[in-house]
Amino acid sequence: MRRECHPLLSGGRARESKHNHGLSPAEMDSLASLCETILPSLPPPVTTLDGKQHQPTKAVQALYRASGSQTPMPDEIAELLRKRGLPEAVFLVRLVLWLLSTRLGTFLLCGSLCFGEKWLCIKNFSSISLDKREKVLQKWFKRRQPDSKSPFLHPANLCRNVSWLRSINSSVGQNGDNPAWEAIEYCAGTDENPDQVPKERPLQKGLIHTNQETDSTLLRSLTEKGLEVTRDPRRNLCKIKCDVVIVGSGCGGGVAAAVLAASGQKVVVLEKGNYFTATDYSGLEGPSLAQLYESGGLLTSADAGVIIMAGSAVGGGSVVNWSASIKTPNSVLQEWTKNQKIPVFGSPEYLSAMDTVSCGALLTPPLMISSGLKNQNIGRNLHLHPVLMAWGYFPESNSEFKGKVYDGGIITAVHEVVAGDSNVRAIVETPGLGPASFSVLCPWVSGHDMKNRMMKYSRTAHLITIIRDSGSGKVTTEGRISYNLDASDRDNLKVGLRQALRILVAAGAVEVGTHRSDGQRIKCRGIKKRIWRNFWTQFMLPGGLCHRKRTGCFTPQPIKWGAAGWGLMKKKVLLMRMEKVGKQKACSFVTLVFCQVPWVLIQ
C-alpha cells in the first residue's frame, strides 16, 4: 500500500466516461490500428533451463499480451491530441488518420505494403496484417522529414508515447499499483519514512485558489491576506492595490517576490500551476508529468526538433529539477565579467555565496508582448541546454553492481568533459528516468524489441550529456518555440555522448546504445576495434534531439538572459533592469538570492 499523496498526483481518479476528442469513427479505427502496431499483443517468451521449458510469470505474460488498441488507450490519445496539440498539428494528424482509413490514402502513405493477396487489391491501414503495418512504421521512423519528428506531427509517435506511458505507469489500481511493474521489476514506492517527510506547507498561509472561490469569497480572501480590494460591478472585476504583481512563481518570479517582500513591498504573485509539497508526491509518472510539467511534458519547438521539459507548478523548474547543483565554470564567469561587462560575476561575494538561477524564459516574452511591449528583441536569444542520452545494459548475473536503476541517490556524481584548453565542452550526469519516460524515450524498432527492452528496464542505466549551447531560439507566443543548434553545439554533443558511452562500457555494460531513431546499439564483448571505431564515428545529430530546459533554484546553468530581454543594445545588467520601451517602463528580474519571505500567491 502506497502512502497518502495529493489526489491530482495519485493517478487513481476515475477517467472520463465520455470523450470529446471529435475524431470520426474512421479516424479512430486508424488510430487504434497504429496503437496496436506500436504495442502489439505478443506470445510470452519461454525460457529453457536444464533442458526444460519454463513459462514466465503471470505478470510477464500480461505485459507481452497487452495491446495498445485496448480501451481506452486510443480515446485517451485522441483526447491528449485535442488538449495538447497545436491547431495545425491536430489538422495534420487527423488528415493522416483519414488518409489511412481509405485505400488510396493508405497506398500513398504505405506504398506496396498495402497490397493484398489478390492482384491490385489495395487495403486500408487497419486491414493490413500486423507484420506489414510494423514494416510501414519502421520506414516512417527512419525517414528524415518534418512530419516524423513530433508526437503531434506524426500519429505513430503519439501512439507510442501514450500507449507505453499509460500501460507502464499511468494506469494504476486502487492500491496505487500497476501489473506491469512486477514484470519489469519496478517499485514506485518511496524508501523514505513517512514520519520523516516534512509536513510543513510554508506558502499555505498566503495561498488563494481562485478556481475554488466565488465572487464574494474571493473578495474576502484577498482582504484577509492584507490586500486592499475594490469591486467594479460594471466591469465585473476586482481591483487589487499592491506594489508589485509578479506572473510566475519559479526561480525568477519567486526569488523576486521574496526580495521585494523583504524590502517592505506588497507583492502579489500569479501562478497557473498547483502547489505541492513533500507529502503530496506519489512517484507516479503519468499524473506527475501532467501536473508538474508544461503541457504535460510534451512541449516541443515549432519544428518538433526539441522536447522541452519545463516545470509548471508553484516553484517552477525548481520543483522538477533533481537537485543537481553545479558551480558555474570559470571560463563562463570570465566571459560574463570581461565580454559582457558584468563585474559582479568576478567578485569575491559572488564566488563565495552565489549559485545561478534563471527566470521564466518560455513564458515571460509572450507576457511582455501581450502587455503591449513592441521591441523586436523580446523573445530572442533563448538558450535551452540541449541533452542527449546514452544507455548501457548491466545484467545482474554478469555485473558487480547490484540493485535496480531507481535505487540509491538521485545523483551522486557529475563528470566534466574537458577540451585541450581546459574549457568544459559538456557535462555527464545520471538522469532520474522512470519506466514510462524510459519507454517513451527509447527508439521504437519493433513491438517485440520494445517489450524486450522494457523487461531490461531495471538494469538499464542511462547517462545524459549536457552542453552550454551557442545556438539560440526564439519564443514570442505561448507554446510556439523555435530553436536551432549551431555547429559547435553539435560537436560538443557528440563529444559528450562518446564520453558517456565510454563510461558505460568501462563500467561493464554488455550492450550500449543511443536514442537515435533507428535504435543504434552495439554489443560490448568480443567486438573488434574496427567495429568500435565505426560505431564511434556514426553519431549523427539530425532533427528530433531530446532537449531539456533546465531551470530551478539550484540548477547548474547560466542565466537565460536573452528571451526576456528587450534592450536595443546587448547590454545585460544584474539583478534588476529598468528600461524604456517607447513610452513604457518595464522591469526584468534576474536574481541570484533566495529568501524565505511570505508573500501572497494567487492561483
XYZ file of C-alpha atoms in Angstrom:
603
model
C 0.000 0.000 0.000
C 1.398 3.379 -1.006
C 1.479 6.320 1.373
C -1.037 9.121 1.023
C -0.415 11.740 -1.655
C -2.196 14.603 -3.378
C -5.287 13.455 -5.355
C -4.001 15.152 -8.526
C -0.786 13.102 -8.322
C -2.328 9.786 -7.301
C -3.490 8.598 -10.723
C -6.460 6.907 -9.090
C -9.228 9.208 -10.242
C -11.922 7.808 -12.498
C -11.359 8.540 -16.149
C -13.852 10.329 -18.316
C -16.645 8.050 -19.466
C -17.370 10.327 -22.399
C -14.626 11.637 -24.659
C -14.787 14.903 -26.555
C -11.877 14.487 -28.957
C -14.083 14.868 -32.036
C -12.366 12.211 -34.163
C -14.597 10.314 -36.567
C -15.058 6.511 -36.352
C -12.841 6.098 -39.422
C -10.072 8.188 -37.865
C -10.363 6.282 -34.585
C -10.102 2.990 -36.473
C -6.796 4.129 -37.989
C -5.596 5.388 -34.606
C -6.409 2.090 -32.887
C -4.508 0.208 -35.611
C -1.472 2.420 -35.063
C -1.673 1.795 -31.319
C -1.832 -1.960 -31.880
C 1.202 -1.809 -34.175
C 3.243 0.168 -31.659
C 2.204 -2.003 -28.722
C 1.126 -5.386 -30.140
C -0.121 -8.393 -28.239
C 2.663 -10.994 -28.409
C 3.164 -14.553 -27.147
C 5.151 -14.539 -23.892
C 8.762 -15.746 -24.135
C 9.544 -19.262 -22.945
C 12.896 -19.894 -21.243
C 14.786 -23.188 -21.317
C 16.710 -24.269 -18.209
C 18.331 -27.684 -17.738
C 16.587 -28.916 -20.849
C 13.156 -27.948 -19.536
C 10.914 -25.169 -20.740
C 9.676 -22.702 -18.152
C 6.722 -20.397 -18.588
C 7.168 -16.780 -17.458
C 5.287 -15.335 -14.520
C 1.721 -14.138 -14.922
C 2.920 -10.537 -14.788
C 5.331 -11.088 -17.687
C 2.639 -12.870 -19.668
C 0.266 -9.946 -19.101
C 2.883 -7.448 -20.268
C 3.527 -9.309 -23.522
C -0.171 -9.850 -24.190
C -1.105 -6.207 -23.574
C -2.151 -4.312 -26.700
C -2.206 -0.610 -27.453
C -5.618 -0.911 -29.085
C -7.275 -1.900 -25.808
C -9.875 0.504 -24.447
C -9.433 3.321 -23.504
C -5.944 3.929 -24.967
C -6.992 5.184 -28.445
C -9.552 7.554 -26.931
C -7.032 8.867 -24.398
C -4.533 9.508 -27.183
C -7.173 11.410 -29.143
C -8.037 13.443 -26.034
C -4.382 14.265 -25.473
C -4.054 15.367 -29.080
C -7.021 17.710 -28.699
C -5.779 19.190 -25.415
C -2.044 19.471 -26.102
C -1.616 19.700 -29.871
C -1.173 22.895 -31.864
C -4.106 23.504 -34.239
C -2.079 22.915 -37.394
C -0.587 19.743 -35.900
C -4.030 18.416 -34.963
C -5.179 19.087 -38.520
C -2.190 17.217 -39.956
C -2.648 14.211 -37.667
C -6.343 13.989 -38.488
C -5.523 14.237 -42.187
C -3.057 11.341 -41.898
C -5.561 9.255 -39.931
C -8.273 9.935 -42.504
C -5.950 9.014 -45.370
C -5.053 5.765 -43.608
C -8.742 4.930 -43.353
C -9.003 4.954 -47.158
C -7.379 2.556 -49.588
C -5.968 5.271 -51.845
C -4.580 7.238 -48.901
C -3.010 4.087 -47.449
C -1.343 3.397 -50.796
C 0.085 6.934 -50.883
C 1.483 6.672 -47.334
C 2.414 2.985 -47.155
C 3.309 2.021 -50.713
C 3.175 -1.571 -51.905
C 2.850 -2.947 -48.361
C -0.887 -2.267 -48.543
C -1.388 -4.706 -51.444
C -3.499 -7.751 -50.651
C -3.145 -11.317 -51.870
C -5.233 -10.676 -54.957
C -3.915 -8.718 -57.917
C -4.253 -4.932 -57.404
C -6.220 -5.428 -54.203
C -5.423 -2.424 -52.009
C -6.300 -2.459 -48.299
C -6.683 0.391 -45.881
C -4.274 0.572 -42.950
C -6.399 -1.243 -40.377
C -6.907 -4.164 -42.789
C -3.191 -4.720 -43.377
C -1.585 -7.552 -41.430
C 0.289 -6.645 -38.244
C 3.721 -7.537 -39.620
C 3.205 -5.304 -42.672
C 1.940 -2.447 -40.511
C 5.079 -2.800 -38.424
C 7.240 -2.519 -41.556
C 5.358 0.638 -42.526
C 6.071 2.239 -39.158
C 9.713 1.201 -39.304
C 10.027 3.097 -42.585
C 8.245 6.100 -41.141
C 10.505 6.317 -38.109
C 13.626 6.180 -40.283
C 12.563 8.960 -42.630
C 14.037 12.406 -42.085
C 11.051 14.529 -42.867
C 9.231 17.142 -40.794
C 6.159 15.032 -40.158
C 8.151 12.287 -38.465
C 9.645 14.346 -35.663
C 6.898 15.203 -33.240
C 4.336 13.431 -31.091
C 1.780 15.688 -32.728
C 3.161 15.899 -36.251
C 3.256 12.125 -36.537
C 0.447 9.966 -35.103
C 2.766 6.966 -34.766
C 4.941 8.830 -32.274
C 1.908 9.979 -30.336
C 0.547 6.431 -30.144
C 3.895 5.124 -28.947
C 4.212 7.750 -26.241
C 0.752 7.451 -24.729
C 0.345 3.687 -25.148
C 3.503 2.982 -23.201
C 3.007 5.858 -20.771
C -0.421 4.571 -19.768
C 0.359 0.845 -19.803
C 3.581 1.151 -17.829
C 2.874 3.841 -15.271
C -0.246 5.940 -15.730
C -2.807 3.196 -15.199
C -2.903 2.225 -11.536
C -5.397 0.417 -9.372
C -6.958 1.475 -6.106
C -3.828 0.437 -4.207
C -1.586 2.505 -6.492
C -0.010 -0.462 -8.286
C 0.351 -1.419 -11.940
C 0.552 -5.076 -13.098
C 3.393 -4.203 -15.478
C 5.654 -3.091 -12.635
C 6.127 -6.630 -11.365
C 7.131 -7.781 -14.839
C 9.813 -5.118 -15.235
C 10.887 -5.328 -11.563
C 9.898 -1.782 -10.721
C 8.620 -0.383 -7.446
C 7.130 3.110 -7.460
C 7.108 3.348 -3.677
C 9.447 5.625 -1.809
C 12.086 4.411 0.637
C 11.505 7.479 2.795
C 9.976 7.059 6.209
C 6.611 8.899 6.070
C 7.231 10.188 9.585
C 10.429 11.869 8.393
C 8.864 13.644 5.402
C 8.431 17.374 6.165
C 4.785 18.204 6.772
C 5.148 21.976 6.509
C 3.388 23.920 3.760
C 5.254 27.249 4.039
C 3.202 29.096 1.407
C -0.218 27.879 2.505
C -0.990 30.960 4.613
C -0.586 33.239 1.625
C -2.294 30.992 -0.912
C -5.608 31.707 -2.642
C -7.078 29.151 -5.067
C -9.125 31.338 -7.382
C -10.744 28.328 -9.053
C -12.259 27.404 -5.689
C -13.533 30.894 -4.885
C -16.795 32.665 -5.691
C -17.073 36.398 -6.344
C -17.886 37.078 -2.704
C -15.384 34.680 -1.129
C -12.566 35.887 -3.390
C -13.041 39.441 -2.181
C -12.994 38.262 1.431
C -9.948 36.022 0.932
C -7.922 38.818 -0.648
C -8.850 41.177 2.168
C -7.831 38.600 4.783
C -4.379 38.471 3.189
C -3.925 42.170 3.926
C -4.694 43.470 0.437
C -6.865 46.473 -0.356
C -9.529 45.323 -2.810
C -12.326 47.259 -4.506
C -15.141 45.810 -6.591
C -16.002 47.157 -10.042
C -19.517 45.791 -10.745
C -19.764 47.497 -14.123
C -16.737 45.659 -15.494
C -17.233 42.611 -13.234
C -13.731 42.623 -11.785
C -11.806 43.230 -8.582
C -9.071 45.820 -8.354
C -6.214 44.825 -6.051
C -3.972 47.527 -4.677
C -0.384 46.335 -4.317
C 3.133 47.478 -5.083
C 4.185 44.665 -7.414
C 2.468 41.935 -9.422
C 4.672 39.024 -10.487
C 3.478 36.468 -13.025
C 5.004 33.070 -12.292
C 6.440 31.703 -9.041
C 9.530 29.993 -10.424
C 13.131 30.742 -9.584
C 12.898 34.146 -11.221
C 9.480 35.241 -10.023
C 9.650 33.519 -6.656
C 13.014 34.972 -5.732
C 11.977 38.414 -6.984
C 8.861 38.226 -4.799
C 10.925 37.250 -1.766
C 13.401 40.098 -2.257
C 10.666 42.671 -2.799
C 8.602 41.432 0.145
C 11.671 41.602 2.372
C 12.118 45.257 1.391
C 8.589 46.062 2.565
C 6.761 45.934 -0.768
C 3.288 44.422 -1.006
C 3.640 41.645 -3.583
C 1.045 39.559 -5.428
C 2.234 36.506 -7.375
C 0.036 34.948 -10.056
C 0.668 31.242 -10.728
C -1.289 28.942 -13.050
C 0.116 25.717 -11.577
C -0.783 23.892 -8.373
C 1.045 23.957 -5.045
C 2.660 20.671 -3.965
C 4.962 19.874 -1.059
C 6.934 16.799 0.004
C 3.927 14.938 1.407
C 1.992 15.341 -1.861
C 4.272 13.451 -4.241
C 3.285 9.993 -5.444
C 6.149 8.856 -7.674
C 3.654 8.087 -10.474
C 4.937 9.431 -13.771
C 1.634 9.806 -15.606
C -0.208 12.177 -13.248
C 3.041 13.810 -12.120
C 4.008 14.741 -15.673
C 0.526 16.115 -16.278
C 0.569 18.303 -13.160
C 4.215 19.332 -12.787
C 5.330 19.992 -16.374
C 4.350 22.491 -19.026
C 1.981 20.811 -21.497
C 2.241 17.602 -19.501
C 5.897 17.138 -20.506
C 5.042 17.189 -24.222
C 6.059 20.754 -25.084
C 8.082 20.866 -28.303
C 9.639 23.512 -30.507
C 7.767 24.632 -33.617
C 9.696 22.208 -35.852
C 9.415 19.456 -33.218
C 13.205 19.151 -33.058
C 13.279 19.891 -29.327
C 11.331 18.403 -26.424
C 11.329 20.929 -23.580
C 10.802 19.668 -20.029
C 9.755 22.855 -18.225
C 8.247 22.971 -14.750
C 4.683 24.229 -14.365
C 3.779 24.375 -10.671
C 4.403 26.653 -7.714
C 8.195 26.828 -7.736
C 8.542 26.356 -11.491
C 11.615 24.472 -12.615
C 12.916 24.015 -9.080
C 10.064 21.559 -8.476
C 11.140 19.183 -11.259
C 14.910 19.603 -11.124
C 16.636 16.722 -9.335
C 18.868 18.928 -7.156
C 21.961 18.797 -9.357
C 23.802 21.961 -8.335
C 26.999 22.642 -10.248
C 29.270 25.639 -9.886
C 29.434 27.866 -12.953
C 32.681 27.096 -14.871
C 35.434 29.696 -14.528
C 35.534 30.206 -18.295
C 31.869 31.220 -18.253
C 32.363 33.588 -15.313
C 35.281 35.223 -17.109
C 33.180 35.627 -20.240
C 30.378 37.302 -18.297
C 32.826 39.527 -16.417
C 35.016 40.643 -19.333
C 32.996 40.236 -22.531
C 29.560 41.076 -21.137
C 30.881 43.747 -18.752
C 29.161 42.372 -15.624
C 31.904 42.600 -12.969
C 29.797 41.133 -10.162
C 30.396 37.626 -11.544
C 34.085 38.011 -10.749
C 33.575 39.444 -7.288
C 34.524 37.508 -4.140
C 30.951 37.875 -2.848
C 29.534 36.055 -5.843
C 32.205 33.363 -5.915
C 31.713 32.550 -2.252
C 27.962 32.774 -1.903
C 26.049 32.548 -5.167
C 24.619 29.876 -7.397
C 22.886 30.955 -10.571
C 19.198 30.622 -11.241
C 17.086 31.585 -14.226
C 13.724 33.200 -14.724
C 10.817 32.027 -16.831
C 12.426 32.126 -20.249
C 9.495 30.471 -22.041
C 6.507 32.470 -20.825
C 7.944 35.899 -19.970
C 8.316 37.063 -23.612
C 4.690 36.240 -24.581
C 3.550 38.118 -21.467
C 5.602 41.173 -22.435
C 4.247 41.156 -25.981
C 0.638 40.699 -24.874
C 1.153 43.583 -22.425
C 1.885 45.941 -25.311
C 5.684 45.975 -25.437
C 6.809 46.299 -29.057
C 10.577 45.861 -29.092
C 11.715 43.334 -31.707
C 14.316 41.785 -29.387
C 11.741 40.389 -26.977
C 11.853 36.604 -27.036
C 15.177 36.249 -28.826
C 18.362 34.518 -27.632
C 16.613 31.610 -25.926
C 19.089 29.010 -24.655
C 17.923 25.564 -23.554
C 20.992 23.483 -22.616
C 20.354 20.575 -25.022
C 20.676 16.996 -23.815
C 21.459 13.662 -25.450
C 21.166 10.275 -23.741
C 23.212 7.095 -23.826
C 22.263 3.800 -22.214
C 24.010 0.643 -21.072
C 22.582 -2.733 -20.063
C 24.054 -4.440 -16.986
C 22.511 -7.905 -16.458
C 22.611 -8.737 -12.772
C 24.190 -12.138 -13.401
C 27.191 -10.587 -15.188
C 27.762 -7.424 -13.173
C 29.320 -6.477 -9.862
C 26.631 -3.802 -9.476
C 23.587 -4.978 -7.564
C 20.164 -3.433 -7.186
C 17.965 -1.512 -9.630
C 18.476 1.679 -11.608
C 15.983 3.537 -9.429
C 17.730 2.597 -6.153
C 20.082 4.873 -4.247
C 20.722 8.591 -4.545
C 19.137 10.657 -7.285
C 22.519 11.928 -8.466
C 25.858 11.318 -6.787
C 28.459 12.483 -9.338
C 28.944 14.839 -12.280
C 31.637 14.283 -14.911
C 33.102 17.188 -16.884
C 34.235 16.575 -20.465
C 37.184 18.954 -20.823
C 38.823 20.163 -24.040
C 42.549 20.727 -24.546
C 42.234 24.371 -23.478
C 40.665 23.251 -20.172
C 37.237 24.515 -21.220
C 34.304 22.281 -20.344
C 32.679 21.043 -23.567
C 29.947 19.019 -21.852
C 28.959 17.502 -18.544
C 27.700 13.970 -17.958
C 25.052 13.203 -15.339
C 22.721 10.365 -14.417
C 19.043 11.194 -15.033
C 16.105 10.106 -12.939
C 14.243 8.022 -15.513
C 11.103 6.113 -14.565
C 9.724 3.267 -16.687
C 7.157 5.390 -18.534
C 9.750 8.001 -19.530
C 12.152 5.181 -20.380
C 9.637 3.593 -22.742
C 8.786 6.877 -24.437
C 12.413 7.951 -24.972
C 13.672 4.589 -26.219
C 13.693 4.352 -30.022
C 10.932 2.126 -31.367
C 12.312 -0.576 -33.666
C 9.533 -3.142 -33.364
C 6.851 -4.154 -30.916
C 8.809 -7.234 -29.846
C 12.034 -5.267 -29.371
C 10.228 -2.651 -27.286
C 8.770 -5.201 -24.889
C 12.151 -6.899 -24.568
C 13.689 -3.516 -23.722
C 11.108 -2.968 -21.010
C 11.980 -6.329 -19.475
C 15.545 -4.976 -19.116
C 14.450 -1.636 -17.635
C 15.551 -2.255 -14.049
C 19.135 -2.975 -15.155
C 19.471 -0.398 -17.958
C 21.468 2.631 -16.833
C 21.264 5.999 -18.577
C 23.701 8.894 -18.779
C 22.913 12.326 -20.193
C 25.348 14.753 -21.771
C 24.514 18.437 -21.363
C 26.140 21.351 -23.148
C 26.111 25.120 -22.905
C 24.554 25.924 -26.268
C 25.876 28.650 -28.563
C 22.875 28.370 -30.837
C 19.696 30.042 -29.683
C 15.972 30.158 -30.200
C 13.016 32.491 -30.088
C 9.688 32.491 -28.252
C 7.082 35.203 -28.800
C 3.840 33.235 -28.464
C 2.976 30.810 -25.680
C 3.668 27.236 -26.763
C 5.428 28.218 -30.024
C 9.188 27.949 -29.686
C 11.831 27.985 -32.406
C 15.303 26.690 -31.637
C 18.439 25.742 -33.571
C 21.789 24.218 -32.690
C 24.913 25.587 -34.315
C 27.907 23.543 -35.493
C 29.830 23.859 -32.218
C 26.795 22.637 -30.257
C 26.566 19.515 -32.403
C 30.277 18.840 -31.992
C 30.084 19.236 -28.215
C 27.061 16.927 -28.019
C 28.954 14.285 -29.996
C 31.990 14.579 -27.717
C 29.825 14.323 -24.614
C 27.854 11.377 -25.981
C 31.029 9.447 -26.826
C 32.343 10.035 -23.313
C 29.070 8.844 -21.779
C 29.250 5.637 -23.814
C 32.887 5.096 -22.813
C 31.892 5.410 -19.154
C 29.159 2.796 -19.586
C 31.498 0.398 -21.395
C 34.216 0.842 -18.757
C 31.635 0.138 -16.040
C 30.923 -3.278 -17.554
C 27.822 -2.822 -19.724
C 27.258 -5.783 -22.044
C 25.397 -3.581 -24.535
C 25.329 0.183 -25.073
C 23.430 2.466 -27.397
C 21.917 5.848 -28.114
C 18.352 7.043 -28.601
C 18.742 7.531 -32.338
C 15.519 6.664 -34.150
C 16.998 3.572 -35.800
C 17.844 2.039 -32.408
C 21.634 2.438 -32.661
C 23.356 -0.027 -30.299
C 26.351 -2.348 -30.063
C 27.339 -5.445 -28.077
C 30.399 -4.722 -25.966
C 32.092 -8.103 -25.696
C 34.164 -9.706 -28.404
C 33.937 -6.698 -30.713
C 36.922 -5.811 -32.890
C 38.458 -2.341 -32.675
C 37.450 -1.563 -36.261
C 33.782 -2.077 -35.423
C 34.170 0.091 -32.333
C 35.711 2.884 -34.409
C 32.849 2.697 -36.882
C 30.353 2.910 -34.037
C 32.039 5.998 -32.545
C 32.047 7.798 -35.899
C 28.437 7.030 -36.785
C 26.891 9.591 -34.450
C 24.628 11.940 -36.362
C 22.534 14.722 -34.903
C 19.550 15.235 -37.200
C 16.335 16.903 -36.072
C 14.438 15.342 -33.220
C 17.017 15.682 -30.481
C 15.689 15.329 -26.953
C 16.407 18.501 -25.048
C 15.656 19.519 -21.534
C 15.048 23.082 -20.422
C 16.864 23.237 -17.117
C 15.520 25.795 -14.677
C 15.438 25.952 -10.922
C 16.796 27.498 -7.762
C 19.617 25.021 -7.541
C 20.108 24.469 -11.275
C 23.667 24.456 -12.564
C 23.339 26.534 -15.717
C 23.926 30.124 -16.829
C 21.051 32.575 -16.662
C 18.743 32.668 -19.672
C 19.053 36.392 -20.222
C 18.055 36.754 -23.824
C 14.486 35.519 -24.077
C 13.152 38.007 -21.547
C 15.305 40.899 -22.758
C 14.232 43.831 -24.889
C 17.113 46.334 -24.952
C 18.257 47.727 -28.306
C 21.840 47.060 -27.224
C 23.115 43.710 -25.995
C 23.694 45.061 -22.508
C 22.968 42.840 -19.545
C 22.589 44.274 -16.059
C 22.482 42.114 -12.934
C 19.508 41.759 -10.595
C 17.020 44.377 -11.831
C 16.936 46.322 -15.067
C 14.712 49.306 -15.786
C 14.404 50.320 -19.409
C 12.143 52.448 -21.518
C 10.332 50.709 -24.346
C 8.739 53.551 -26.248
C 6.873 55.419 -23.522
C 6.613 52.384 -21.294
C 8.789 51.262 -18.427
C 9.349 47.632 -17.650
C 11.294 45.667 -15.097
C 13.060 42.372 -15.777
C 14.135 40.491 -12.669
C 17.061 38.101 -12.703
C 18.074 37.450 -9.118
C 20.826 35.490 -7.502
C 19.465 35.266 -3.970
C 16.824 33.058 -2.359
C 14.978 34.209 0.748
C 12.124 32.574 2.649
C 9.720 35.516 2.984
C 5.907 35.271 2.985
C 4.005 36.770 0.079
C 0.536 36.390 -1.400
C 0.281 33.722 -4.079
C -2.838 33.632 -6.247
C -3.501 30.575 -8.401
